[in-house]
Structure formats: structure tokens, C-alpha cells
mmCIF file of C-alpha atoms and ligand atoms in Angstrom:
data_model
loop_
_atom_site.group_PDB
_atom_site.id
_atom_site.type_symbol
_atom_site.label_atom_id
_atom_site.label_comp_id
_atom_site.label_asym_id
_atom_site.label_seq_id
_atom_site.Cartn_x
_atom_site.Cartn_y
_atom_site.Cartn_z
ATOM 1 C CA MET A 18 -0.121 0.313 0.198
ATOM 2 C CA LYS A 19 1.364 3.457 -0.781
ATOM 3 C CA ARG A 20 0.900 6.501 1.577
ATOM 4 C CA VAL A 21 -0.950 9.452 0.732
ATOM 5 C CA PHE A 22 -0.693 12.683 2.483
ATOM 6 C CA SER A 23 -2.253 15.993 1.624
ATOM 7 C CA GLY A 24 -3.644 18.990 3.449
ATOM 8 C CA VAL A 25 -6.124 22.105 3.270
ATOM 9 C CA GLN A 26 -5.544 24.927 4.757
ATOM 10 C CA PRO A 27 -8.834 26.209 7.298
ATOM 11 C CA THR A 28 -9.390 29.473 5.822
ATOM 12 C CA GLY A 29 -13.322 29.494 5.009
ATOM 13 C CA ASN A 30 -14.688 29.398 1.548
ATOM 14 C CA ILE A 31 -13.620 25.833 0.697
ATOM 15 C CA HIS A 32 -14.742 25.806 -2.805
ATOM 16 C CA LEU A 33 -15.362 24.036 -6.464
ATOM 17 C CA GLY A 34 -11.534 24.070 -6.883
ATOM 18 C CA ASN A 35 -10.646 22.399 -3.849
ATOM 19 C CA TYR A 36 -13.114 19.711 -4.390
ATOM 20 C CA LEU A 37 -12.079 19.027 -7.870
ATOM 21 C CA GLY A 38 -8.486 19.824 -7.672
ATOM 22 C CA ALA A 39 -7.806 18.445 -4.187
ATOM 23 C CA LEU A 40 -11.114 16.445 -2.128
ATOM 24 C CA LYS A 41 -12.437 14.597 -4.448
ATOM 25 C CA GLN A 42 -9.156 12.861 -5.464
ATOM 26 C CA PHE A 43 -8.243 12.391 -1.383
ATOM 27 C CA VAL A 44 -11.856 10.080 -1.449
ATOM 28 C CA GLU A 45 -11.065 8.025 -4.725
ATOM 29 C CA LEU A 46 -7.355 7.193 -3.248
ATOM 30 C CA GLN A 47 -8.375 5.845 0.131
ATOM 31 C CA ASP A 48 -9.706 2.296 -1.317
ATOM 32 C CA ASP A 49 -6.316 1.484 -2.349
ATOM 33 C CA ASN A 50 -3.843 3.798 -0.186
ATOM 34 C CA GLU A 51 -3.218 4.461 3.466
ATOM 35 C CA CYS A 52 -4.844 7.909 3.321
ATOM 36 C CA ILE A 53 -3.651 10.956 5.803
ATOM 37 C CA TYR A 54 -5.911 13.904 5.737
ATOM 38 C CA CYS A 55 -4.413 17.007 7.685
ATOM 39 C CA ILE A 56 -6.146 20.559 8.554
ATOM 40 C CA VAL A 57 -3.302 22.913 8.268
ATOM 41 C CA ASP A 58 -3.540 25.358 10.811
ATOM 42 C CA LEU A 59 0.300 26.163 10.855
ATOM 43 C CA HIS A 60 -0.196 27.113 7.660
ATOM 44 C CA SER A 61 -2.859 29.426 7.931
ATOM 45 C CA ILE A 62 -1.414 31.912 10.493
ATOM 46 C CA THR A 63 1.183 32.659 8.051
ATOM 47 C CA VAL A 64 -1.566 35.485 7.187
ATOM 48 C CA PRO A 65 -3.434 37.030 10.493
ATOM 49 C CA GLN A 66 -6.025 35.412 11.829
ATOM 50 C CA ASP A 67 -9.024 36.037 14.078
ATOM 51 C CA PRO A 68 -8.772 33.226 16.641
ATOM 52 C CA LYS A 69 -12.142 32.665 16.906
ATOM 53 C CA GLU A 70 -13.108 32.540 13.559
ATOM 54 C CA LEU A 71 -9.915 30.253 13.083
ATOM 55 C CA ARG A 72 -11.102 27.285 15.623
ATOM 56 C CA SER A 73 -14.447 27.332 14.208
ATOM 57 C CA HIS A 74 -13.058 26.976 10.485
ATOM 58 C CA ILE A 75 -11.117 24.060 11.780
ATOM 59 C CA LEU A 76 -13.841 22.310 12.489
ATOM 60 C CA ASP A 77 -15.857 23.271 9.488
ATOM 61 C CA VAL A 78 -13.043 22.033 7.032
ATOM 62 C CA ALA A 79 -12.921 18.856 9.252
ATOM 63 C CA ALA A 80 -16.706 18.213 8.990
ATOM 64 C CA LEU A 81 -15.902 19.240 5.037
ATOM 65 C CA TYR A 82 -13.344 16.494 4.811
ATOM 66 C CA LEU A 83 -16.220 13.815 5.978
ATOM 67 C CA SER A 84 -19.389 15.195 4.050
ATOM 68 C CA VAL A 85 -17.411 14.605 1.167
ATOM 69 C CA GLY A 86 -16.598 11.118 1.972
ATOM 70 C CA ILE A 87 -13.757 11.088 3.500
ATOM 71 C CA ASP A 88 -14.367 8.139 5.798
ATOM 72 C CA PRO A 89 -12.065 8.106 9.206
ATOM 73 C CA LYS A 90 -12.045 4.293 9.834
ATOM 74 C CA LYS A 91 -10.249 4.216 6.334
ATOM 75 C CA SER A 92 -8.215 7.389 6.632
ATOM 76 C CA ILE A 93 -6.323 9.232 9.388
ATOM 77 C CA VAL A 94 -8.192 12.926 9.583
ATOM 78 C CA PHE A 95 -6.154 15.157 12.301
ATOM 79 C CA VAL A 96 -5.122 18.521 13.051
ATOM 80 C CA GLN A 97 -1.669 19.732 11.953
ATOM 81 C CA SER A 98 -0.960 21.748 15.386
ATOM 82 C CA ASP A 99 -1.541 18.617 17.165
ATOM 83 C CA VAL A 100 1.154 16.743 16.269
ATOM 84 C CA SER A 101 4.348 18.580 17.114
ATOM 85 C CA GLY A 102 6.268 17.091 15.013
ATOM 86 C CA HIS A 103 5.492 19.180 12.078
ATOM 87 C CA SER A 104 6.511 22.318 13.378
ATOM 88 C CA GLU A 105 10.229 20.004 14.899
ATOM 89 C CA LEU A 106 10.636 18.817 11.232
ATOM 90 C CA SER A 107 10.004 21.941 9.818
ATOM 91 C CA TRP A 108 13.112 23.338 11.671
ATOM 92 C CA ILE A 109 15.248 20.818 10.942
ATOM 93 C CA LEU A 110 14.206 21.097 7.008
ATOM 94 C CA THR A 111 15.085 24.697 7.247
ATOM 95 C CA CYS A 112 18.408 24.246 7.713
ATOM 96 C CA SER A 113 18.760 22.256 4.325
ATOM 97 C CA ALA A 114 16.797 24.507 2.468
ATOM 98 C CA TYR A 115 17.940 28.217 0.337
ATOM 99 C CA THR A 116 16.758 31.450 0.506
ATOM 100 C CA GLY A 117 17.248 31.422 -3.184
ATOM 101 C CA GLU A 118 15.386 28.422 -3.965
ATOM 102 C CA LEU A 119 12.501 30.281 -1.111
ATOM 103 C CA SER A 120 12.344 33.313 -2.720
ATOM 104 C CA ARG A 121 11.575 31.468 -5.971
ATOM 105 C CA MET A 122 8.055 30.204 -4.829
ATOM 106 C CA THR A 123 5.731 31.945 -7.082
ATOM 107 C CA GLN A 124 3.239 32.293 -4.084
ATOM 108 C CA PHE A 125 5.628 34.079 -2.136
ATOM 109 C CA LYS A 126 6.089 36.785 -4.716
ATOM 110 C CA ASP A 127 2.435 36.906 -5.218
ATOM 111 C CA LYS A 128 1.646 37.487 -1.092
ATOM 112 C CA SER A 129 4.631 39.795 -0.459
ATOM 113 C CA ARG A 130 4.299 41.612 -3.917
ATOM 114 C CA GLY A 131 4.538 45.625 -3.541
ATOM 115 C CA LYS A 132 5.577 45.447 0.225
ATOM 116 C CA GLU A 133 8.815 46.333 1.318
ATOM 117 C CA SER A 134 8.258 43.719 4.208
ATOM 118 C CA ALA A 135 6.621 40.041 4.769
ATOM 119 C CA PRO A 136 5.976 38.076 7.720
ATOM 120 C CA ALA A 137 8.895 35.396 7.548
ATOM 121 C CA GLY A 138 6.032 32.128 8.434
ATOM 122 C CA LEU A 139 5.414 33.275 4.448
ATOM 123 C CA PHE A 140 8.173 33.146 3.410
ATOM 124 C CA MET A 141 8.777 29.515 5.167
ATOM 125 C CA TYR A 142 5.775 28.306 4.001
ATOM 126 C CA PRO A 143 6.904 25.847 1.717
ATOM 127 C CA VAL A 144 9.736 24.261 4.508
ATOM 128 C CA LEU A 145 6.582 23.775 6.538
ATOM 129 C CA MET A 146 4.835 22.293 3.394
ATOM 130 C CA ALA A 147 7.804 20.062 2.955
ATOM 131 C CA ALA A 148 7.536 18.768 7.062
ATOM 132 C CA ASP A 149 3.780 18.080 6.664
ATOM 133 C CA ILE A 150 4.853 15.273 3.583
ATOM 134 C CA LEU A 151 7.767 14.142 4.949
ATOM 135 C CA LEU A 152 7.101 13.302 8.392
ATOM 136 C CA TYR A 153 4.807 11.011 7.208
ATOM 137 C CA ASP A 154 6.823 8.797 4.532
ATOM 138 C CA THR A 155 4.581 10.437 2.098
ATOM 139 C CA ASP A 156 4.647 8.076 -1.449
ATOM 140 C CA ILE A 157 1.782 10.522 -3.038
ATOM 141 C CA VAL A 158 0.814 14.014 -2.594
ATOM 142 C CA PRO A 159 -2.510 14.718 -4.281
ATOM 143 C CA VAL A 160 -2.842 18.609 -4.854
ATOM 144 C CA GLY A 161 -3.743 20.663 -7.141
ATOM 145 C CA ASN A 162 -1.221 22.423 -10.074
ATOM 146 C CA ASP A 163 -0.835 25.475 -7.653
ATOM 147 C CA GLN A 164 0.809 23.594 -5.361
ATOM 148 C CA LYS A 165 3.768 22.192 -8.271
ATOM 149 C CA GLN A 166 6.134 24.209 -7.298
ATOM 150 C CA HIS A 167 5.752 23.134 -3.604
ATOM 151 C CA ILE A 168 6.092 19.606 -4.133
ATOM 152 C CA GLU A 169 9.366 20.260 -6.499
ATOM 153 C CA LEU A 170 11.110 21.679 -3.572
ATOM 154 C CA CYS A 171 9.886 19.296 -1.043
ATOM 155 C CA ARG A 172 11.460 16.790 -3.161
ATOM 156 C CA ASP A 173 14.343 18.701 -3.810
ATOM 157 C CA ILE A 174 14.845 19.122 0.011
ATOM 158 C CA ALA A 175 13.983 15.552 0.868
ATOM 159 C CA ILE A 176 16.642 14.598 -1.982
ATOM 160 C CA ARG A 177 19.607 16.990 -0.583
ATOM 161 C CA ILE A 178 19.448 15.510 2.806
ATOM 162 C CA ASN A 179 18.895 11.954 1.429
ATOM 163 C CA ASN A 180 22.345 12.655 -0.273
ATOM 164 C CA LYS A 181 24.142 14.350 2.664
ATOM 165 C CA TYR A 182 23.101 11.885 5.767
ATOM 166 C CA LYS A 183 21.812 8.738 5.598
ATOM 167 C CA LYS A 184 18.890 7.886 3.592
ATOM 168 C CA THR A 185 16.602 9.420 5.579
ATOM 169 C CA PHE A 186 13.313 10.798 3.451
ATOM 170 C CA VAL A 187 10.711 9.019 0.811
ATOM 171 C CA VAL A 188 10.803 11.451 -1.920
ATOM 172 C CA PRO A 189 7.068 12.114 -3.123
ATOM 173 C CA ASP A 190 5.355 11.908 -5.990
ATOM 174 C CA GLY A 191 2.523 15.172 -6.689
ATOM 175 C CA ARG A 192 -0.682 14.028 -8.095
ATOM 176 C CA PHE A 193 -2.459 16.209 -9.935
ATOM 177 C CA LEU A 194 -5.420 15.384 -12.321
ATOM 178 C CA LYS A 195 -5.616 15.503 -16.028
ATOM 179 C CA GLU A 196 -8.829 17.577 -15.584
ATOM 180 C CA GLY A 197 -9.770 19.711 -12.691
ATOM 181 C CA ALA A 198 -6.769 20.468 -11.133
ATOM 182 C CA ARG A 199 -6.478 24.143 -12.370
ATOM 183 C CA ILE A 200 -10.203 25.870 -11.831
ATOM 184 C CA MET A 201 -10.267 29.018 -12.601
ATOM 185 C CA ALA A 202 -12.465 32.076 -11.064
ATOM 186 C CA LEU A 203 -16.041 32.524 -12.430
ATOM 187 C CA ASP A 204 -15.455 36.058 -12.908
ATOM 188 C CA ASP A 205 -12.366 36.196 -14.462
ATOM 189 C CA PRO A 206 -11.078 32.870 -15.911
ATOM 190 C CA THR A 207 -7.662 34.171 -16.201
ATOM 191 C CA LYS A 208 -6.886 33.778 -12.392
ATOM 192 C CA LYS A 209 -7.517 30.819 -10.279
ATOM 193 C CA MET A 210 -10.829 30.631 -8.398
ATOM 194 C CA SER A 211 -9.895 31.391 -4.595
ATOM 195 C CA LYS A 212 -11.006 31.421 -0.740
ATOM 196 C CA SER A 213 -10.286 34.727 -0.524
ATOM 197 C CA ALA A 214 -11.046 36.502 -3.947
ATOM 198 C CA GLU A 215 -13.426 39.673 -2.700
ATOM 199 C CA ASN A 216 -16.422 39.016 -5.230
ATOM 200 C CA ILE A 217 -18.364 36.036 -4.128
ATOM 201 C CA HIS A 218 -19.657 35.201 -7.479
ATOM 202 C CA SER A 219 -16.310 34.456 -8.728
ATOM 203 C CA ARG A 220 -16.336 30.826 -6.726
ATOM 204 C CA ILE A 221 -18.671 28.223 -5.968
ATOM 205 C CA SER A 222 -18.357 27.321 -2.333
ATOM 206 C CA LEU A 223 -19.353 23.764 -1.408
ATOM 207 C CA LEU A 224 -21.763 24.990 0.923
ATOM 208 C CA ASP A 225 -23.348 27.501 -1.213
ATOM 209 C CA GLU A 226 -27.227 27.555 -1.593
ATOM 210 C CA ASP A 227 -28.793 26.731 -4.669
ATOM 211 C CA GLY A 228 -29.763 30.067 -5.673
ATOM 212 C CA LYS A 229 -26.416 31.345 -5.287
ATOM 213 C CA ILE A 230 -24.858 28.352 -7.293
ATOM 214 C CA LYS A 231 -27.127 29.853 -10.106
ATOM 215 C CA LYS A 232 -26.424 33.500 -9.839
ATOM 216 C CA SER A 233 -22.450 32.674 -10.115
ATOM 217 C CA ILE A 234 -22.508 29.923 -13.262
ATOM 218 C CA MET A 235 -25.039 32.378 -15.007
ATOM 219 C CA ARG A 236 -23.199 35.479 -14.880
ATOM 220 C CA ALA A 237 -19.886 33.678 -15.640
ATOM 221 C CA THR A 238 -17.924 35.190 -17.987
ATOM 222 C CA THR A 239 -17.905 33.568 -21.627
ATOM 223 C CA ASP A 240 -17.122 35.340 -24.722
ATOM 224 C CA SER A 241 -19.066 36.792 -27.822
ATOM 225 C CA ASP A 242 -18.385 34.058 -30.322
ATOM 226 C CA GLY A 243 -20.962 31.920 -29.130
ATOM 227 C CA GLU A 244 -19.829 28.618 -29.512
ATOM 228 C CA ILE A 245 -19.044 25.870 -26.976
ATOM 229 C CA ARG A 246 -15.728 24.473 -27.567
ATOM 230 C CA PHE A 247 -12.846 23.793 -25.294
ATOM 231 C CA ASP A 248 -10.176 26.591 -26.293
ATOM 232 C CA PRO A 249 -8.332 27.467 -23.301
ATOM 233 C CA GLU A 250 -5.852 30.532 -24.904
ATOM 234 C CA ASN A 251 -8.832 31.906 -26.863
ATOM 235 C CA LYS A 252 -12.098 31.116 -24.871
ATOM 236 C CA PRO A 253 -11.101 30.741 -21.230
ATOM 237 C CA GLY A 254 -13.992 31.521 -19.646
ATOM 238 C CA VAL A 255 -16.176 28.652 -21.806
ATOM 239 C CA SER A 256 -13.093 25.648 -21.058
ATOM 240 C CA ASN A 257 -13.196 26.617 -17.624
ATOM 241 C CA LEU A 258 -17.091 25.898 -17.411
ATOM 242 C CA LEU A 259 -16.417 22.434 -19.606
ATOM 243 C CA THR A 260 -13.953 21.297 -17.536
ATOM 244 C CA ILE A 261 -16.487 21.806 -14.080
ATOM 245 C CA TYR A 262 -18.782 20.106 -16.509
ATOM 246 C CA SER A 263 -17.177 17.526 -17.551
ATOM 247 C CA VAL A 264 -15.191 16.443 -13.782
ATOM 248 C CA LEU A 265 -18.920 16.705 -12.208
ATOM 249 C CA SER A 266 -20.203 14.556 -14.460
ATOM 250 C CA GLY A 267 -17.831 12.421 -15.246
ATOM 251 C CA LYS A 268 -18.058 12.571 -19.114
ATOM 252 C CA SER A 269 -15.120 13.424 -21.209
ATOM 253 C CA ILE A 270 -14.692 16.865 -22.411
ATOM 254 C CA ASP A 271 -15.261 16.004 -25.744
ATOM 255 C CA ASP A 272 -18.277 14.223 -24.767
ATOM 256 C CA VAL A 273 -19.317 17.042 -23.004
ATOM 257 C CA VAL A 274 -18.759 19.715 -26.060
ATOM 258 C CA ALA A 275 -20.475 17.299 -28.952
ATOM 259 C CA SER A 276 -23.662 16.786 -26.677
ATOM 260 C CA PHE A 277 -23.678 20.166 -26.757
ATOM 261 C CA ALA A 278 -23.735 20.750 -30.214
ATOM 262 C CA GLY A 279 -25.674 23.670 -31.371
ATOM 263 C CA SER A 280 -26.770 24.660 -28.029
ATOM 264 C CA GLY A 281 -26.337 28.608 -26.824
ATOM 265 C CA TYR A 282 -24.401 29.396 -23.855
ATOM 266 C CA GLY A 283 -27.918 29.830 -21.770
ATOM 267 C CA ASP A 284 -28.916 26.417 -21.883
ATOM 268 C CA PHE A 285 -25.228 24.961 -21.849
ATOM 269 C CA LYS A 286 -24.772 27.187 -18.616
ATOM 270 C CA LYS A 287 -28.518 26.021 -17.063
ATOM 271 C CA GLU A 288 -27.353 22.272 -17.800
ATOM 272 C CA LEU A 289 -23.957 22.763 -15.773
ATOM 273 C CA VAL A 290 -26.220 24.751 -12.851
ATOM 274 C CA GLU A 291 -27.802 21.370 -12.518
ATOM 275 C CA ILE A 292 -25.231 19.261 -12.110
ATOM 276 C CA THR A 293 -23.446 21.297 -9.761
ATOM 277 C CA LYS A 294 -26.671 21.510 -7.643
ATOM 278 C CA GLU A 295 -26.691 17.943 -7.815
ATOM 279 C CA ALA A 296 -23.235 17.034 -6.488
ATOM 280 C CA LEU A 297 -23.358 19.686 -3.931
ATOM 281 C CA LEU A 298 -26.482 18.413 -1.849
ATOM 282 C CA PRO A 299 -25.363 15.715 -0.541
ATOM 283 C CA ILE A 300 -22.451 17.592 0.803
ATOM 284 C CA ARG A 301 -24.377 20.337 2.105
ATOM 285 C CA GLN A 302 -27.159 17.943 3.823
ATOM 286 C CA ASN A 303 -24.023 16.099 5.564
ATOM 287 C CA PHE A 304 -22.461 18.618 6.454
ATOM 288 C CA SER A 305 -24.704 20.286 9.107
ATOM 289 C CA GLU A 306 -25.050 17.434 11.290
ATOM 290 C CA ILE A 307 -21.459 16.330 11.169
ATOM 291 C CA ARG A 308 -20.081 19.467 12.431
ATOM 292 C CA GLU A 309 -22.685 20.024 15.440
ATOM 293 C CA SER A 310 -21.690 15.950 16.595
ATOM 294 C CA ASP A 311 -19.576 15.489 19.570
ATOM 295 C CA GLU A 312 -18.063 12.455 17.635
ATOM 296 C CA LEU A 313 -16.465 15.669 15.104
ATOM 297 C CA LYS A 314 -13.835 16.514 18.096
ATOM 298 C CA ALA A 315 -13.480 12.507 18.839
ATOM 299 C CA ILE A 316 -12.504 11.683 15.113
ATOM 300 C CA LEU A 317 -9.764 14.448 15.249
ATOM 301 C CA ARG A 318 -8.690 13.562 18.758
ATOM 302 C CA ASP A 319 -8.358 9.600 17.354
ATOM 303 C CA GLY A 320 -6.796 11.551 14.058
ATOM 304 C CA ALA A 321 -3.717 12.681 15.602
ATOM 305 C CA GLU A 322 -2.899 10.094 17.915
ATOM 306 C CA ARG A 323 -2.392 7.877 15.166
ATOM 307 C CA ALA A 324 -0.777 10.528 13.046
ATOM 308 C CA GLY A 325 1.229 11.149 16.095
ATOM 309 C CA ALA A 326 2.496 7.544 16.323
ATOM 310 C CA ILE A 327 3.870 7.922 12.821
ATOM 311 C CA ALA A 328 5.370 11.077 13.327
ATOM 312 C CA GLU A 329 7.108 9.746 16.622
ATOM 313 C CA LYS A 330 9.013 6.837 14.424
ATOM 314 C CA THR A 331 10.286 9.843 11.762
ATOM 315 C CA MET A 332 11.225 12.283 14.202
ATOM 316 C CA LYS A 333 13.334 9.602 16.023
ATOM 317 C CA ARG A 334 15.173 8.199 12.513
ATOM 318 C CA VAL A 335 15.592 11.844 11.677
ATOM 319 C CA LYS A 336 17.414 13.266 14.852
ATOM 320 C CA ASP A 337 19.283 9.508 15.251
ATOM 321 C CA ASN A 338 20.789 10.708 11.492
ATOM 322 C CA PHE A 339 21.437 14.032 12.079
ATOM 323 C CA GLY A 340 22.987 13.269 15.512
ATOM 324 C CA ILE A 341 20.854 15.339 17.620
ATOM 325 C CA GLY A 342 19.218 15.131 20.877
ATOM 326 C CA PHE A 343 20.292 12.107 23.159
HETATM 327 P P1 LIG B 430 -5.485 25.086 -0.041
HETATM 328 O O1 LIG B 430 -5.931 25.091 1.062
HETATM 329 O O2 LIG B 430 -5.228 26.672 -0.806
HETATM 330 O O3 LIG B 430 -6.145 24.417 -0.993
HETATM 331 C C1 LIG B 430 -6.284 23.208 -1.082
HETATM 332 C C2 LIG B 430 -6.161 22.039 -2.316
HETATM 333 O O4 LIG B 430 -6.546 22.584 -3.322
HETATM 334 C C3 LIG B 430 -5.930 23.057 -4.310
HETATM 335 N N1 LIG B 430 -6.676 23.875 -4.952
HETATM 336 C C4 LIG B 430 -7.498 23.981 -6.539
HETATM 337 N N2 LIG B 430 -7.462 23.063 -7.266
HETATM 338 C C5 LIG B 430 -8.059 23.589 -8.782
HETATM 339 N N3 LIG B 430 -8.280 24.960 -8.794
HETATM 340 C C6 LIG B 430 -8.119 25.816 -7.788
HETATM 341 N N4 LIG B 430 -8.661 26.674 -8.681
HETATM 342 C C7 LIG B 430 -7.376 25.359 -6.880
HETATM 343 N N5 LIG B 430 -7.438 26.336 -5.526
HETATM 344 C C8 LIG B 430 -7.077 25.467 -4.873
HETATM 345 C C9 LIG B 430 -4.376 23.257 -3.834
HETATM 346 O O5 LIG B 430 -3.940 22.996 -4.675
HETATM 347 C C10 LIG B 430 -4.660 22.234 -2.770
HETATM 348 O O6 LIG B 430 -4.300 21.134 -2.985
HETATM 349 N N6 LIG B 430 -0.311 24.652 0.706
HETATM 350 C C11 LIG B 430 -1.576 23.735 0.340
HETATM 351 C C12 LIG B 430 -1.974 23.004 2.108
HETATM 352 C C13 LIG B 430 -1.121 22.018 2.629
HETATM 353 C C14 LIG B 430 -0.510 20.919 1.714
HETATM 354 C C15 LIG B 430 0.327 20.413 2.561
HETATM 355 C C16 LIG B 430 -0.933 20.478 0.658
HETATM 356 C C17 LIG B 430 -0.006 22.461 3.418
HETATM 357 N N7 LIG B 430 0.799 21.071 3.907
HETATM 358 C C18 LIG B 430 0.981 19.225 2.512
HETATM 359 C C19 LIG B 430 -0.043 19.249 0.699
HETATM 360 C C20 LIG B 430 0.459 18.614 1.349
HETATM 361 C C21 LIG B 430 -2.713 24.954 0.539
HETATM 362 O O7 LIG B 430 -2.571 25.898 0.319
HETATM 363 O O8 LIG B 430 -3.539 24.310 0.004
#
């Protein structure tokens, strides 16, 4: 069995991009692999957070994990800061990471652009992410395309340390879907769908009501040539909607295009509204019950214990190989 690890930040507004790029893969992988899914709260504090809201968002993401179909009997679900090995390993990896490579990370460049000084945590973010992955001897990391550079850095650090010390880490592979790995914003299909965009119609959040889903899709940016065709470069809006349709329906993009031959954008969007509503309804129905249950916290406690036991073994090996501790 391969070991799978991935994480989601508890920052609210978990959206269709997160679902199609990452969460849907998490569910599919859990039957044939040993999966560990984390709520990465330490990553979320690289930007200011309201403590009360953050706690609540942690439980929201935990409940969403279960609502989309992650089964805590099969997979480990836990909160990052509940296992101290993440921070501990992060420091050890920091000592083998270079400021040059960290300053080339596009996410850091985007978030710090125009600022004279940025929080050091934002700069170190990818090293903490590498620690998350390497702490569990992970083979596969299912993520969206936006995390590709971070996974590469994680691999580089692991290989560097394996070459310098005794073989210490498993070198992981990213797992990116052909379709769904980069869902674009509905109002501006040149940007990726994001949790933090100001316009709520730029995204569909997993807990959006039917009326909001309809509004966001019906006003999604398309183009003026009126032809339903997959061409991300020249028709980014329509292509993004076709991708969403394809992944949600399980049909290939070619089949979707063929089934709408001769139709207008309005009809296509109406159909997309229906299949999106259908896909999200069970998630929303499961969510409220799970979010309010006492069992949720018990699942997270149990997950932290199981994850902690694996992390402890790795930390012992790392410390031995580095010659630290006593
Ligand atoms: P986060 O919380 O930003 O996003 C969670 C997951 O959703 C994917 N994603 C998308 N996929 C397709 N289209 C989009 N528009 C879109 N937006 C986001 C992300 O790629 C991600 O898979 N750094 C990570 C969290 C993390 C992590 C880890 C992941 C921390 N440690 C270790 C894997 C392994 C992040 O910010 O995800």
C-alpha cells in the first residue's frame, strides 16, 4: 500500500476548485492506499487570523472532509498543530533549505508583491509543507496545480538531505489531475478560483445554496463568439465551465462538447447549474449534522494520536541520522 498525504488550509470558503483539484482525489484514493488528511492550521497563521473564526474554520474543514466522503475508519483525519513533529521537522528542514530557492516560490512572490517586508512565516511556508509530507514517509501527494512548485521543493530538500546524511526521507510524488487541477475564477477565467477573492460570484463554495450556485454560474464570464468549444487560450471562460461540467459529470470534455453542439451558452449554463446543484446537495446535507456532532472532535483526537505515532517514529530516525538529541 502506498502512503498518501495532503492538507487543506482552514481559511473558510472552501470552493469547487478545492473540491475538484484535491478533495475529490482524497476520497478516490482512500480505498487502495493508506491516506492521511490534515487540516493545516499552522499554514493558515502565515497571514493574520481571528482566533475564534480560525477554530471554527478548523472544524468546518474537518466536517467538510467527512461530508465529501472521507471515511475516518479508512483514513487518518487530524489537525496539523496537534502533532508537534510538523513544527519540529520544519526547523530541521529549514537548515537544509536555501533563501534563493524560497524567494523563487511564486506563491510567496504573489503574496509579498509590493510590500517592503513580508512575514517570515510566509517565506518559510513551503518548508513547513515539506515537513508535513516528509514526516509521514509519503509516497503520493494529491494536490491542485498551484502546489506543483512546492512539491518540487519538497522533493529537492528530501533528495538533498538523503545525499548528505543517511537515507532519511521517502521522496514523494505529486498527483495532479488532468482535468480539475486548476479551476479558474468564474468572473475572471485568467485567474484561479480562490478562497480570498472579494467577489463571491468568482467561486462556488461547497456549502453554497442552490440560488447562489445558479447566480454565480449564470453570470460567469464567457465570450461573444457563442460557440461551445474547448480552447483554454482563446476561450478561457467557456473552457473552464466545460472542465467543471466534465469532472462533475464524469463525461469526457469531447463528449460534453458534442452533447451541446448547436446549443447556446444559456442552455449549457442551465445544465451546468443542475449538475453542480446535484453534486453539492449531498455535501451540504451531510455537513450540518457532522459539524454539530461530538463525534467530530473524537475523530480529530483519534486522528492526531494515529498520526502522532507515525510522526514520532520518523522524528526518531531523523534525529538519529542528524546526530541531534540524546
Ligand atoms: P489550499 O488550502 O490553498 O488548497 C487546498 C487544495 O485545493 C487545491 N486548489 C485548487 N485546485 C484546483 N483549482 C483551484 N482553483 C484550486 N485552488 C486550490 C490546492 O492545490 C490544494 O491541493 N499549501 C496547501 C496546503 C498544504 C498541503 C500540505 C498540501 C499544506 N501542507 C502538504 C499537500 C501536502 C494549500 O495552501 O492548499
